[in-house]
Tab-separated table of C-alpha atoms in Angstrom:
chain	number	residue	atom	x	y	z
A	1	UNK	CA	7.921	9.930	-3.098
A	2	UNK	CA	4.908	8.285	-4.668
A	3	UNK	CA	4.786	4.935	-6.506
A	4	UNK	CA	6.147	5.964	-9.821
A	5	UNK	CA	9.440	7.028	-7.614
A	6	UNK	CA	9.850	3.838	-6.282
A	7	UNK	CA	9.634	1.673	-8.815
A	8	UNK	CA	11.803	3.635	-11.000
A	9	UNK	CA	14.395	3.517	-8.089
A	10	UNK	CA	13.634	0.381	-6.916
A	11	UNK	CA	12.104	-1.699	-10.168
A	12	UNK	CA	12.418	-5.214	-9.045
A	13	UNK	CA	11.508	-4.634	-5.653
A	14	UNK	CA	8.549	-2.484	-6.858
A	15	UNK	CA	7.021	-5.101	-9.336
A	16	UNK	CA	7.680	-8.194	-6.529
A	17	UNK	CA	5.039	-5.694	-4.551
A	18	UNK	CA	2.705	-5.155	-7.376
A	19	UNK	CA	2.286	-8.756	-8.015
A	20	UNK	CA	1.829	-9.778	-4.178
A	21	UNK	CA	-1.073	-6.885	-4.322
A	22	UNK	CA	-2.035	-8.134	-7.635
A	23	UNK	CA	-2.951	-11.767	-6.576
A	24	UNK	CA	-5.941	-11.048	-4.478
A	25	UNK	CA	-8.149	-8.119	-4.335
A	26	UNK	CA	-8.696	-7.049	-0.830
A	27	UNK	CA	-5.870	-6.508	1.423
A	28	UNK	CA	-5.861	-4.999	5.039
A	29	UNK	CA	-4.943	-0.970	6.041
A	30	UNK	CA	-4.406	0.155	9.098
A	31	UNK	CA	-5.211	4.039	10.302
A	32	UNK	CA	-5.241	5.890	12.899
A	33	UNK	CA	-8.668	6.903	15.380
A	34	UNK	CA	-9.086	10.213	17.017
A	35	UNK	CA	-7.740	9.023	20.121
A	36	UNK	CA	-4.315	7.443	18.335
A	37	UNK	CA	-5.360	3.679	18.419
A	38	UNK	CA	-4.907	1.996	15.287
A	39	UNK	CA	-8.294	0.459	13.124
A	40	UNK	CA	-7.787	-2.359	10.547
A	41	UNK	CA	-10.096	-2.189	7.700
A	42	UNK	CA	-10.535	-3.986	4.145
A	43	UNK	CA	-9.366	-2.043	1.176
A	44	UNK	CA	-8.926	-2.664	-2.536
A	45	UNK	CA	-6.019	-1.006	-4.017
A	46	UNK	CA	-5.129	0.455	-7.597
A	47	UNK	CA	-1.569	0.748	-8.956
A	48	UNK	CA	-2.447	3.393	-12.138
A	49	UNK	CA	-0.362	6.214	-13.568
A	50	UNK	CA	2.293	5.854	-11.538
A	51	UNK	CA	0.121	6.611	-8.434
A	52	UNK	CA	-0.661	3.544	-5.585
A	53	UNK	CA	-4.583	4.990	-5.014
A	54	UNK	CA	-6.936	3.912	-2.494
A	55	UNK	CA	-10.511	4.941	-3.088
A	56	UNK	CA	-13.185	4.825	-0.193
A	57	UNK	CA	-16.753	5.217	0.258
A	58	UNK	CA	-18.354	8.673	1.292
A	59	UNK	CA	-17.475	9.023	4.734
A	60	UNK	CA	-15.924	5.804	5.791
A	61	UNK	CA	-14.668	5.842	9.312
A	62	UNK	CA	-11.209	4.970	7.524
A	63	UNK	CA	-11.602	7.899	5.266
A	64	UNK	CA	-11.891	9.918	8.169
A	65	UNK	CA	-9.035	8.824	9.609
A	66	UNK	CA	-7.088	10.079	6.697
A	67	UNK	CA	-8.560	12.919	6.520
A	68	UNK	CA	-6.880	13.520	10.363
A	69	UNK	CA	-4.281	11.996	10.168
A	70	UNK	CA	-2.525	11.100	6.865
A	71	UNK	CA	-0.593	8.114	8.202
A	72	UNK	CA	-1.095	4.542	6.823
A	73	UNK	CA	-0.008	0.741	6.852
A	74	UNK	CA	-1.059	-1.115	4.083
A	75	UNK	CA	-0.433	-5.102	3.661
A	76	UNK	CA	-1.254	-7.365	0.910
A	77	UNK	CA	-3.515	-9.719	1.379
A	78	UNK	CA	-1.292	-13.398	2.228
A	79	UNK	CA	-3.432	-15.506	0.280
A	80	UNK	CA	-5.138	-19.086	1.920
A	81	UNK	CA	-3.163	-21.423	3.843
A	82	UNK	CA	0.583	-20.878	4.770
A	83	UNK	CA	2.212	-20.413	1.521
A	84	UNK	CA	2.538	-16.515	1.113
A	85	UNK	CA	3.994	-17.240	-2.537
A	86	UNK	CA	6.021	-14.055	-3.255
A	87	UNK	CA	6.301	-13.482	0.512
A	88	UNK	CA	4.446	-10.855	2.883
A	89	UNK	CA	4.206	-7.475	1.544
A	90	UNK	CA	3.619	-4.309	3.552
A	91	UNK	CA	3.581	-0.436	2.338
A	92	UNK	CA	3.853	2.660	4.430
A	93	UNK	CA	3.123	6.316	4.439
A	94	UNK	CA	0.716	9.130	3.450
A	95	UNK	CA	-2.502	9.176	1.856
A	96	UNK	CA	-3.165	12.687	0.274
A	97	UNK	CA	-6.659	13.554	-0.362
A	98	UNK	CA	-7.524	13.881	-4.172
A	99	UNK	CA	-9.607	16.640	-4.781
A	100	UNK	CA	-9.291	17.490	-8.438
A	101	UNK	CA	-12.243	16.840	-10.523
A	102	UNK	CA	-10.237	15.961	-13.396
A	103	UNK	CA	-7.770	13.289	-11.625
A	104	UNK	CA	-10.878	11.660	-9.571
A	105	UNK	CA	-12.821	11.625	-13.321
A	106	UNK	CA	-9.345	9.832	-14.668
A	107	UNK	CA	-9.285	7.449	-11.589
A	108	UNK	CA	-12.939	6.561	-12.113
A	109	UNK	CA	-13.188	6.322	-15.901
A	110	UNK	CA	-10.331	3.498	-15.445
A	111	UNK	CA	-11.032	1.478	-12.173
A	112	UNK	CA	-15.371	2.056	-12.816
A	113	UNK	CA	-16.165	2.230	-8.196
A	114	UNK	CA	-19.235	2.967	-6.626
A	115	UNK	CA	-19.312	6.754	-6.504
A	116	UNK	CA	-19.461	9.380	-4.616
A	117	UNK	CA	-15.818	8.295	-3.260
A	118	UNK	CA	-12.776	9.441	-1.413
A	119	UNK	CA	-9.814	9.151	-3.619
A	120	UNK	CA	-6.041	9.138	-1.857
A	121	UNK	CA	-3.096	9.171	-3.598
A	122	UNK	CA	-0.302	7.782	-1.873
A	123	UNK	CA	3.769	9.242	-0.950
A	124	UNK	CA	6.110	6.404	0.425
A	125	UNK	CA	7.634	6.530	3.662
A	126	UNK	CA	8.537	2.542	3.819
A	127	UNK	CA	7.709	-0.536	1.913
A	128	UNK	CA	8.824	-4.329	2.968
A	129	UNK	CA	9.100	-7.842	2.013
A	130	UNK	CA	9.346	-10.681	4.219
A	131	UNK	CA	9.970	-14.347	2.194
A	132	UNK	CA	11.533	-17.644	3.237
A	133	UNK	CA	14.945	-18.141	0.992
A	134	UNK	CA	15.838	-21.781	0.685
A	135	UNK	CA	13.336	-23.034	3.157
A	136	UNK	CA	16.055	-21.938	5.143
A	137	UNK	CA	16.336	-18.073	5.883
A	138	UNK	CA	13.934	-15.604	6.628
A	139	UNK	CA	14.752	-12.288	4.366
A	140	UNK	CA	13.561	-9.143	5.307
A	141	UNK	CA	14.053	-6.442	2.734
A	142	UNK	CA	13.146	-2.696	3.714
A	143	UNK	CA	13.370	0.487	1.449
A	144	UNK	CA	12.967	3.911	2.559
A	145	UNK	CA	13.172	7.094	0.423
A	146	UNK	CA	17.034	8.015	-0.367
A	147	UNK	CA	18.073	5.013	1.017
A	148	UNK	CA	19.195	2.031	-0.598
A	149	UNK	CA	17.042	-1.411	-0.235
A	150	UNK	CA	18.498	-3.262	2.719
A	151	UNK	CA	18.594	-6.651	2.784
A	152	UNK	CA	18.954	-8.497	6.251
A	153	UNK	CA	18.718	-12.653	6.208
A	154	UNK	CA	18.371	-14.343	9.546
A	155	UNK	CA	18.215	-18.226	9.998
């Protein structure tokens, strides 16, 4: 399921996550080494055509790691201070290798990166939002594919 999926399943949800991603420009995704231990790296992010993309440099170690192993974490950046205004905001699932000359031409015409790059296109397996309701309850909300949004609230 890729972004265009989810939001129309999920719209509320979906925008919520676009504006938490939206508000700073470098946010933190996690991959997986050769020998299964996870790496944390910086990453900018592009929400475009229905597609969440994540473009890399030539060869990046976290590139790599894709290229290996599809698997990914992605979470927004939580802004200065304590505040996380909209809440925490994390995205999981696949990264799929874009090879086509005319999608990665599309991609860079809009967005303008450094090339050469790596260009992923993403498909969903999880995305959640953690926020304080009421300065009183700590609401987790988690959506998988096929399943609705569950909503837990713990004090």
């Amino acid at each position: 399921m890729n972004w265009a999926d989810f939001s129309a399943s999920e719209p509320d949800l979906a925008k919520t996550v676009e504006d938490r991603f939206g508000a700073f420009t470098h946010h933190t995704l996690a991959t997986l080494r050769k020998d299964g231990s996870p790496r944390t790296t910086g990453l900018e992010v592009r929400f475009l055509n229905g597609e969440l993309w994540l473009g890399m440099m030539p060869n990046s170690l976290k590139a790599l790691d894709l290229r290996r192993d599809p698997r990914f974490a992605l979470q927004a950046n939580p802004g200065e201070g304590q505040t996380m205004g909209g809440g925490d905001v994390r995205i999981s699932g696949r990264a799929i290798e874009v090879d086509d000359p005319e999608v990665k031409a599309g991609y860079t015409e809009e967005v303008e990166p450094p090339e050469p790059l790596h260009l992923f296109r993403t498909e969903l397996t999880e995305v959640v939002r953690t926020y304080i309701e009421d300065d009183r309850y700590l609401v987790v909300q988690v959506w998988k594919p096929g399943e609705p949004t569950r909503t837990l609230k713990r004090t």
